[in-house]
Amino acid sequence: MKAIVYTEYGSPDVLQIKEVAKPAPQDNEVLIRVHATPVSFGDLLARNFKNITPRQFNMPFFFWLPARFAFGVNKPKKYILGSEFAGEVEAVGAAVTRFKQGDQVFGYRGQSMGAYAEYVCMPENGVLAIKPANLTYEEAAAVPYGALTALSLLRKVNLQSGQKVLINGASGGIGSAAVQLGKYFGAEVTGVCSTPRVGYVKALGADKVIDYTQEDFTQNKETYDLIFDILGKSSFARGKSSLKPNGRYLFASFKMKQLLQMLFTSIRGGQKVICALSAETAENLNLIKELSEAGKFKSVIDKCYPLEQMAEAHRYVETGQKQGNVVITV
Ligand SMILES: NC(=O)c1ccc[n+]([C@@H]2O[C@H](COP(=O)([O-])OP(=O)(O)OC[C@H]3O[C@@H](n4cnc5c(N)ncnc54)[C@H](OP(=O)(O)O)[C@@H]3O)[C@@H](O)[C@H]2O)c1
């Protein structure tokens, strides 16, 4: 089969199209013919991991170190990137009961990666679900990472209907899903992003959008039940005046400082800092499927590229101009 392989870390040029062995499903696995796979934050990070210093990594050093070993210290250990996909089940292992040949599916492989290829195998109990009927393969492929991360993290803070939430980083993979899920949970949602993406975040359903190049949300006297910071660009010290007395400051990206703030705020009453890791599940993916089919969750495509132009696609994402998802049609 054809796959995009990288054998050294570096610029998008390290991504080369190659012939590799087609995987064969184990008894508990399904073989999927991949139709689409997006370029996500994790793909860019893993492609160049050797050159990402602990400081540039948006997580504590003790997360960076095992990630460095997992991805490979000097050369990548996993040759094929791609953590999300949508495609069609081509064959199933002898023990598989939940899926059958011909099912249109979408799923998430996390750090196992491997979706930049014509075929992948997934355990039937993995993060795999029937594709939303109303989405194209390209639209469906772009859903799992952002939606599953945002849903898992929002569930950890038990967002309630009527609460006010601010999402800092609302135009990215996780943030754009968090805006839509915030509305699904019945919250009043304010998204924070840069000027070119104000319209995009508004179109996702945000009640208000703050352009951080024009306005500092910590200075406008608004207060929120939840501030959800995706990239960890804001600080609790500055932002706590924008939190209600029992408000929570949720960080998807954090360092030791925020972990210590979490410890400190957990032992006193009032505002809390929460640093959380997402847990992606098939149950959550099925909920996202239902929300998509009910028109409550959108997948916005910025550009599609053929598999052969993977490097171009990475280059485009690196410009920071995308509004929505960049997807590879396989
Ligand atoms: N906790 C977990 O379990 C977990 C899981 C997965 C990923 N993560 C973390 O999530 C992060 C990646 O998120 P993502 O995939 O959503 O990234 P992404 O798609 O690259 O989006 C990040 C967004 O942040 C915005 N941004 C940049 N500077 C900003 C600023 N100063 N203020 C507000 N927004 C700013 C950018 O858009 P604008 O230019 O429009 O602002 C961009 O769209 C990584 O740090 C990763 O470590 C955490």
Tab-separated table of C-alpha atoms and ligand atoms in Angstrom:
chain	number	residue	atom	x	y	z
A	1	MET	CA	0.000	0.000	0.000
A	2	LYS	CA	1.027	3.643	-0.304
A	3	ALA	CA	1.861	5.539	2.881
A	4	ILE	CA	3.550	8.761	3.877
A	5	VAL	CA	6.709	7.710	5.654
A	6	TYR	CA	9.265	9.765	7.566
A	7	THR	CA	12.559	8.299	8.726
A	8	GLU	CA	14.084	11.452	10.183
A	9	TYR	CA	12.748	14.442	12.077
A	10	GLY	CA	12.541	17.808	10.355
A	11	SER	CA	10.674	20.068	7.939
A	12	PRO	CA	7.676	18.881	5.864
A	13	ASP	CA	10.187	17.621	3.258
A	14	VAL	CA	10.881	14.564	5.449
A	15	LEU	CA	7.396	13.277	4.511
A	16	GLN	CA	7.857	10.918	1.562
A	17	ILE	CA	5.360	8.741	-0.250
A	18	LYS	CA	6.483	5.071	-0.180
A	19	GLU	CA	5.190	1.542	-0.776
A	20	VAL	CA	4.917	-0.321	2.542
A	21	ALA	CA	3.386	-3.658	3.598
A	22	LYS	CA	-0.392	-3.624	3.870
A	23	PRO	CA	-1.428	-4.525	7.449
A	24	ALA	CA	-3.479	-7.659	8.124
A	25	PRO	CA	-6.140	-7.613	10.842
A	26	GLN	CA	-5.795	-9.736	13.998
A	27	ASP	CA	-8.859	-11.682	15.174
A	28	ASN	CA	-10.160	-8.686	17.155
A	29	GLU	CA	-9.312	-6.052	14.503
A	30	VAL	CA	-10.895	-4.481	11.450
A	31	LEU	CA	-8.946	-3.531	8.334
A	32	ILE	CA	-9.945	-0.056	7.151
A	33	ARG	CA	-9.401	1.439	3.707
A	34	VAL	CA	-8.546	5.028	4.674
A	35	HIS	CA	-10.349	7.664	2.585
A	36	ALA	CA	-9.284	10.768	4.519
A	37	THR	CA	-6.935	11.813	7.308
A	38	PRO	CA	-6.389	15.349	8.618
A	39	VAL	CA	-3.176	17.201	9.490
A	40	SER	CA	-3.409	17.880	13.205
A	41	PHE	CA	-1.352	19.590	15.894
A	42	GLY	CA	0.088	16.218	17.001
A	43	ASP	CA	1.304	15.353	13.483
A	44	LEU	CA	3.295	18.578	13.236
A	45	LEU	CA	4.745	18.048	16.694
A	46	ALA	CA	5.732	14.411	16.088
A	47	ARG	CA	7.226	15.176	12.659
A	48	ASN	CA	9.734	17.545	14.219
A	49	PHE	CA	9.916	16.236	17.782
A	50	LYS	CA	13.723	16.160	17.992
A	51	ASN	CA	13.782	19.935	17.567
A	52	ILE	CA	11.038	20.671	20.106
A	53	THR	CA	12.729	21.748	23.324
A	54	PRO	CA	11.097	21.084	26.712
A	55	ARG	CA	10.409	24.843	26.816
A	56	GLN	CA	8.536	24.783	23.482
A	57	PHE	CA	6.580	21.701	24.555
A	58	ASN	CA	3.316	22.875	26.124
A	59	MET	CA	3.475	20.320	28.924
A	60	PRO	CA	5.800	19.716	31.922
A	61	PHE	CA	9.300	18.313	31.390
A	62	PHE	CA	8.255	14.959	32.873
A	63	PHE	CA	5.751	14.626	29.977
A	64	TRP	CA	8.283	15.726	27.348
A	65	LEU	CA	10.879	13.117	28.361
A	66	PRO	CA	8.709	9.980	27.956
A	67	ALA	CA	7.215	11.462	24.761
A	68	ARG	CA	10.756	11.871	23.398
A	69	PHE	CA	11.485	8.203	24.126
A	70	ALA	CA	8.100	7.090	22.779
A	71	PHE	CA	8.535	8.949	19.478
A	72	GLY	CA	12.263	8.156	19.202
A	73	VAL	CA	15.211	10.145	20.565
A	74	ASN	CA	17.178	10.841	17.372
A	75	LYS	CA	15.007	9.211	14.709
A	76	PRO	CA	11.285	8.573	14.659
A	77	LYS	CA	10.280	5.117	15.897
A	78	LYS	CA	6.879	5.296	14.245
A	79	TYR	CA	7.349	5.882	10.549
A	80	ILE	CA	3.791	6.793	9.666
A	81	LEU	CA	2.019	9.798	11.227
A	82	GLY	CA	-1.737	10.462	11.338
A	83	SER	CA	-3.918	9.937	14.384
A	84	GLU	CA	-7.405	10.347	12.863
A	85	PHE	CA	-9.088	8.854	9.846
A	86	ALA	CA	-12.341	8.070	8.094
A	87	GLY	CA	-12.732	5.145	5.736
A	88	GLU	CA	-14.460	1.908	4.904
A	89	VAL	CA	-14.099	-1.468	6.589
A	90	GLU	CA	-12.528	-3.814	4.045
A	91	ALA	CA	-12.163	-6.934	6.186
A	92	VAL	CA	-12.788	-8.018	9.776
A	93	GLY	CA	-10.952	-10.466	12.061
A	94	ALA	CA	-12.617	-13.762	13.039
A	95	ALA	CA	-13.739	-12.498	16.476
A	96	VAL	CA	-15.133	-9.108	15.390
A	97	THR	CA	-18.844	-8.588	16.080
A	98	ARG	CA	-19.375	-4.800	16.128
A	99	PHE	CA	-18.323	-3.968	12.546
A	100	LYS	CA	-18.713	-5.616	9.166
A	101	GLN	CA	-17.217	-5.293	5.716
A	102	GLY	CA	-18.482	-2.164	3.956
A	103	ASP	CA	-19.164	-0.135	7.157
A	104	GLN	CA	-18.182	3.508	6.802
A	105	VAL	CA	-16.243	4.390	9.959
A	106	PHE	CA	-14.170	7.127	11.574
A	107	GLY	CA	-11.756	6.861	14.436
A	108	TYR	CA	-8.826	7.990	16.518
A	109	ARG	CA	-5.468	6.247	16.954
A	110	GLY	CA	-3.819	8.731	19.338
A	111	GLN	CA	-0.081	8.296	19.680
A	112	SER	CA	-0.114	4.968	17.800
A	113	MET	CA	-0.516	7.116	14.662
A	114	GLY	CA	-0.352	5.348	11.258
A	115	ALA	CA	-3.325	6.918	9.438
A	116	TYR	CA	-1.235	8.611	6.685
A	117	ALA	CA	-1.689	5.409	4.698
A	118	GLU	CA	-4.119	3.595	2.430
A	119	TYR	CA	-4.978	1.059	5.162
A	120	VAL	CA	-4.996	0.848	8.949
A	121	CYS	CA	-6.038	-1.878	11.369
A	122	MET	CA	-8.042	-0.946	14.463
A	123	PRO	CA	-9.191	-3.132	17.356
A	124	GLU	CA	-12.985	-3.274	17.243
A	125	ASN	CA	-13.008	-1.957	20.832
A	126	GLY	CA	-10.729	0.942	19.929
A	127	VAL	CA	-11.878	4.535	19.444
A	128	LEU	CA	-13.873	3.628	16.341
A	129	ALA	CA	-17.475	4.346	15.344
A	130	ILE	CA	-19.779	4.393	12.354
A	131	LYS	CA	-19.197	7.636	10.401
A	132	PRO	CA	-21.895	10.320	10.734
A	133	ALA	CA	-24.128	9.740	7.716
A	134	ASN	CA	-24.300	13.449	6.861
A	135	LEU	CA	-20.524	14.034	6.773
A	136	THR	CA	-18.130	13.336	3.919
A	137	TYR	CA	-15.069	11.225	4.666
A	138	GLU	CA	-13.003	14.422	4.775
A	139	GLU	CA	-15.357	16.118	7.238
A	140	ALA	CA	-15.608	13.009	9.439
A	141	ALA	CA	-11.844	12.409	9.517
A	142	ALA	CA	-11.260	15.867	10.977
A	143	VAL	CA	-13.651	15.408	13.892
A	144	PRO	CA	-12.205	12.922	16.440
A	145	TYR	CA	-9.097	14.635	17.889
A	146	GLY	CA	-10.578	18.047	18.690
A	147	ALA	CA	-14.032	16.787	19.598
A	148	LEU	CA	-12.858	13.921	21.838
A	149	THR	CA	-10.296	16.085	23.626
A	150	ALA	CA	-12.720	18.972	24.176
A	151	LEU	CA	-15.541	16.674	25.290
A	152	SER	CA	-13.361	14.747	27.714
A	153	LEU	CA	-11.918	17.917	29.259
A	154	LEU	CA	-15.282	19.715	29.487
A	155	ARG	CA	-16.766	16.650	31.209
A	156	LYS	CA	-14.057	16.869	33.858
A	157	VAL	CA	-15.380	20.285	34.916
A	158	ASN	CA	-19.057	19.339	34.597
A	159	LEU	CA	-20.079	22.390	32.563
A	160	GLN	CA	-23.730	23.228	33.298
A	161	SER	CA	-26.477	24.809	31.243
A	162	GLY	CA	-26.628	28.582	31.748
A	163	GLN	CA	-22.982	28.904	32.807
A	164	LYS	CA	-20.646	31.348	31.107
A	165	VAL	CA	-17.516	29.921	29.514
A	166	LEU	CA	-14.581	31.628	27.819
A	167	ILE	CA	-12.458	29.572	25.429
A	168	ASN	CA	-8.968	30.933	24.845
A	169	GLY	CA	-7.699	29.424	21.577
A	170	ALA	CA	-11.209	28.995	20.140
A	171	SER	CA	-10.137	28.751	16.496
A	172	GLY	CA	-7.925	25.642	16.774
A	173	GLY	CA	-8.660	21.914	16.710
A	174	ILE	CA	-9.709	21.598	20.359
A	175	GLY	CA	-11.080	25.138	20.749
A	176	SER	CA	-13.419	24.996	17.749
A	177	ALA	CA	-14.889	21.756	19.151
A	178	ALA	CA	-15.102	23.282	22.647
A	179	VAL	CA	-17.124	26.228	21.302
A	180	GLN	CA	-19.680	23.860	19.766
A	181	LEU	CA	-19.781	21.500	22.756
A	182	GLY	CA	-20.124	24.462	25.130
A	183	LYS	CA	-23.270	25.457	23.221
A	184	TYR	CA	-24.471	21.822	23.289
A	185	PHE	CA	-24.128	21.837	27.105
A	186	GLY	CA	-26.243	25.011	27.170
A	187	ALA	CA	-23.487	27.434	28.172
A	188	GLU	CA	-23.017	31.016	27.009
A	189	VAL	CA	-19.782	30.810	25.028
A	190	THR	CA	-17.166	33.495	24.413
A	191	GLY	CA	-14.360	32.523	22.046
A	192	VAL	CA	-10.952	34.214	21.981
A	193	CYS	CA	-8.896	34.121	18.766
A	194	SER	CA	-6.937	36.364	16.385
A	195	THR	CA	-8.457	38.810	13.857
A	196	PRO	CA	-8.635	36.577	10.738
A	197	ARG	CA	-10.612	33.877	12.570
A	198	VAL	CA	-13.222	36.001	14.351
A	199	GLY	CA	-15.863	35.197	11.705
A	200	TYR	CA	-14.990	31.500	11.774
A	201	VAL	CA	-15.437	31.245	15.561
A	202	LYS	CA	-18.691	33.213	15.376
A	203	ALA	CA	-19.962	30.823	12.673
A	204	LEU	CA	-19.228	27.876	14.983
A	205	GLY	CA	-21.884	29.297	17.309
A	206	ALA	CA	-19.953	31.411	19.819
A	207	ASP	CA	-22.204	34.017	21.466
A	208	LYS	CA	-19.310	36.483	21.610
A	209	VAL	CA	-15.860	36.552	20.078
A	210	ILE	CA	-12.901	38.494	21.462
A	211	ASP	CA	-10.016	39.301	19.139
A	212	TYR	CA	-6.976	39.039	21.419
A	213	THR	CA	-4.969	41.377	19.202
A	214	GLN	CA	-7.484	44.141	20.011
A	215	GLU	CA	-8.718	43.322	23.484
A	216	ASP	CA	-7.388	41.620	26.623
A	217	PHE	CA	-10.230	39.511	28.027
A	218	THR	CA	-8.813	39.849	31.544
A	219	GLN	CA	-9.430	43.613	31.442
A	220	ASN	CA	-13.038	43.854	30.228
A	221	LYS	CA	-14.745	43.234	33.614
A	222	GLU	CA	-16.728	40.220	32.320
A	223	THR	CA	-16.677	37.184	34.637
A	224	TYR	CA	-17.020	33.507	33.725
A	225	ASP	CA	-17.830	30.217	35.440
A	226	LEU	CA	-15.169	28.538	33.332
A	227	ILE	CA	-12.109	29.781	31.477
A	228	PHE	CA	-10.795	27.018	29.212
A	229	ASP	CA	-7.306	27.811	27.963
A	230	ILE	CA	-6.228	25.452	25.186
A	231	LEU	CA	-2.610	26.520	24.606
A	232	GLY	CA	-1.951	27.904	28.112
A	233	LYS	CA	-1.380	31.401	26.682
A	234	SER	CA	-3.197	33.142	29.557
A	235	SER	CA	-2.288	33.042	33.221
A	236	PHE	CA	-4.373	32.306	36.294
A	237	ALA	CA	-2.747	35.223	38.124
A	238	ARG	CA	-4.000	37.702	35.501
A	239	GLY	CA	-7.189	35.859	34.547
A	240	LYS	CA	-8.631	35.130	37.994
A	241	SER	CA	-10.299	38.546	38.115
A	242	SER	CA	-12.366	37.289	35.129
A	243	LEU	CA	-13.500	34.197	37.057
A	244	LYS	CA	-16.587	34.078	39.245
A	245	PRO	CA	-15.914	33.356	42.948
A	246	ASN	CA	-16.283	29.576	42.438
A	247	GLY	CA	-15.104	29.606	38.828
A	248	ARG	CA	-12.656	27.114	37.313
A	249	TYR	CA	-9.612	27.816	35.155
A	250	LEU	CA	-9.110	24.751	32.972
A	251	PHE	CA	-5.782	24.294	31.190
A	252	ALA	CA	-5.394	21.807	28.318
A	253	SER	CA	-1.696	22.816	28.115
A	254	PHE	CA	0.165	23.405	31.339
A	255	LYS	CA	3.521	23.459	33.084
A	256	MET	CA	4.663	22.876	36.677
A	257	LYS	CA	3.426	26.361	37.601
A	258	GLN	CA	-0.193	25.518	36.761
A	259	LEU	CA	0.108	22.106	38.465
A	260	LEU	CA	1.221	23.855	41.657
A	261	GLN	CA	-1.649	26.339	41.276
A	262	MET	CA	-3.998	23.354	40.926
A	263	LEU	CA	-2.611	21.851	44.135
A	264	PHE	CA	-2.837	25.154	46.006
A	265	THR	CA	-6.388	26.003	44.836
A	266	SER	CA	-7.603	22.431	45.556
A	267	ILE	CA	-6.963	22.821	49.290
A	268	ARG	CA	-8.719	26.159	49.678
A	269	GLY	CA	-12.263	27.200	48.780
A	270	GLY	CA	-13.251	29.363	45.819
A	271	GLN	CA	-11.660	29.516	42.387
A	272	LYS	CA	-9.914	26.378	41.155
A	273	VAL	CA	-7.167	25.716	38.623
A	274	ILE	CA	-7.615	22.412	36.819
A	275	CYS	CA	-4.959	20.822	34.618
A	276	ALA	CA	-6.439	17.803	32.908
A	277	LEU	CA	-5.569	15.122	30.378
A	278	SER	CA	-8.186	13.869	27.973
A	279	ALA	CA	-9.268	10.237	27.718
A	280	GLU	CA	-10.644	9.409	24.272
A	281	THR	CA	-13.405	6.802	24.165
A	282	ALA	CA	-15.643	5.136	21.587
A	283	GLU	CA	-18.679	6.203	23.688
A	284	ASN	CA	-17.718	9.855	23.272
A	285	LEU	CA	-17.081	9.318	19.558
A	286	ASN	CA	-20.584	7.862	19.218
A	287	LEU	CA	-22.020	10.915	20.983
A	288	ILE	CA	-20.161	13.187	18.547
A	289	LYS	CA	-21.586	11.124	15.670
A	290	GLU	CA	-25.107	11.724	16.999
A	291	LEU	CA	-24.446	15.452	17.485
A	292	SER	CA	-23.117	15.704	13.927
A	293	GLU	CA	-26.156	13.943	12.522
A	294	ALA	CA	-28.445	16.204	14.575
A	295	GLY	CA	-26.692	19.256	13.100
A	296	LYS	CA	-25.255	20.234	16.504
A	297	PHE	CA	-21.615	19.650	15.615
A	298	LYS	CA	-19.979	20.961	12.441
A	299	SER	CA	-16.772	19.930	10.761
A	300	VAL	CA	-15.307	22.792	8.775
A	301	ILE	CA	-12.816	22.050	6.014
A	302	ASP	CA	-10.348	24.717	4.976
A	303	LYS	CA	-8.403	22.784	2.313
A	304	CYS	CA	-8.002	19.237	1.028
A	305	TYR	CA	-4.823	17.813	-0.504
A	306	PRO	CA	-4.110	14.455	-2.161
A	307	LEU	CA	-1.821	12.023	-0.294
A	308	GLU	CA	1.064	12.894	-2.639
A	309	GLN	CA	0.938	16.529	-1.412
A	310	MET	CA	1.267	15.785	2.310
A	311	ALA	CA	4.340	18.011	2.649
A	312	GLU	CA	2.432	20.951	1.087
A	313	ALA	CA	-0.422	20.344	3.504
A	314	HIS	CA	1.972	20.446	6.477
A	315	ARG	CA	3.554	23.617	5.106
A	316	TYR	CA	0.150	25.253	4.798
A	317	VAL	CA	-0.834	24.326	8.379
A	318	GLU	CA	2.505	25.715	9.589
A	319	THR	CA	1.671	29.123	8.098
A	320	GLY	CA	-0.948	29.400	10.859
A	321	GLN	CA	-3.550	30.617	8.348
A	322	LYS	CA	-5.982	27.714	8.389
A	323	GLN	CA	-9.586	28.314	9.320
A	324	GLY	CA	-10.944	24.875	10.060
A	325	ASN	CA	-9.321	21.621	9.064
A	326	VAL	CA	-6.734	20.635	6.506
A	327	VAL	CA	-7.494	17.138	5.276
A	328	ILE	CA	-5.698	14.640	3.064
A	329	THR	CA	-7.863	12.701	0.631
A	330	VAL	CA	-6.294	9.265	0.348
B	1	LIG	N1	-4.753	18.092	27.984
B	1	LIG	C1	-4.828	17.199	27.014
B	1	LIG	O1	-5.237	16.045	27.206
B	1	LIG	C2	-4.426	17.594	25.627
B	1	LIG	C3	-4.727	16.749	24.539
B	1	LIG	C4	-4.353	17.148	23.270
B	1	LIG	C5	-3.681	18.357	23.077
B	1	LIG	N2	-3.391	19.126	24.161
B	1	LIG	C6	-2.705	20.408	23.982
B	1	LIG	O2	-3.508	21.222	23.166
B	1	LIG	C7	-2.671	22.089	22.424
B	1	LIG	C8	-3.063	22.040	20.950
B	1	LIG	O3	-4.370	22.466	20.780
B	1	LIG	P1	-5.026	22.485	19.336
B	1	LIG	O4	-4.848	21.169	18.705
B	1	LIG	O5	-6.375	23.067	19.464
B	1	LIG	O6	-4.030	23.470	18.593
B	1	LIG	P2	-4.228	24.253	17.222
B	1	LIG	O7	-5.219	23.573	16.340
B	1	LIG	O8	-2.867	24.530	16.721
B	1	LIG	O9	-4.924	25.604	17.682
B	1	LIG	C9	-4.346	26.494	18.579
B	1	LIG	C10	-5.061	27.814	18.421
B	1	LIG	O10	-4.593	28.708	19.407
B	1	LIG	C11	-4.712	30.006	18.897
B	1	LIG	N3	-3.779	30.911	19.556
B	1	LIG	C12	-2.475	31.115	19.277
B	1	LIG	N4	-1.973	32.060	20.109
B	1	LIG	C13	-2.984	32.442	20.928
B	1	LIG	C14	-3.102	33.391	21.989
B	1	LIG	N5	-2.077	34.151	22.390
B	1	LIG	N6	-4.289	33.504	22.619
B	1	LIG	C15	-5.346	32.767	22.248
B	1	LIG	N7	-5.300	31.866	21.242
B	1	LIG	C16	-4.129	31.697	20.594
B	1	LIG	C17	-4.459	29.886	17.387
B	1	LIG	O11	-5.392	30.612	16.629
B	1	LIG	P3	-5.453	32.192	16.487
B	1	LIG	O12	-4.274	32.601	15.676
B	1	LIG	O13	-6.775	32.479	15.835
B	1	LIG	O14	-5.428	32.679	17.860
B	1	LIG	C18	-4.771	28.431	17.067
B	1	LIG	O15	-5.888	28.281	16.217
B	1	LIG	C19	-1.243	21.642	22.628
B	1	LIG	O16	-0.576	22.527	23.495
B	1	LIG	C20	-1.383	20.272	23.241
B	1	LIG	O17	-0.322	19.980	24.131
B	1	LIG	C21	-3.767	18.784	25.413
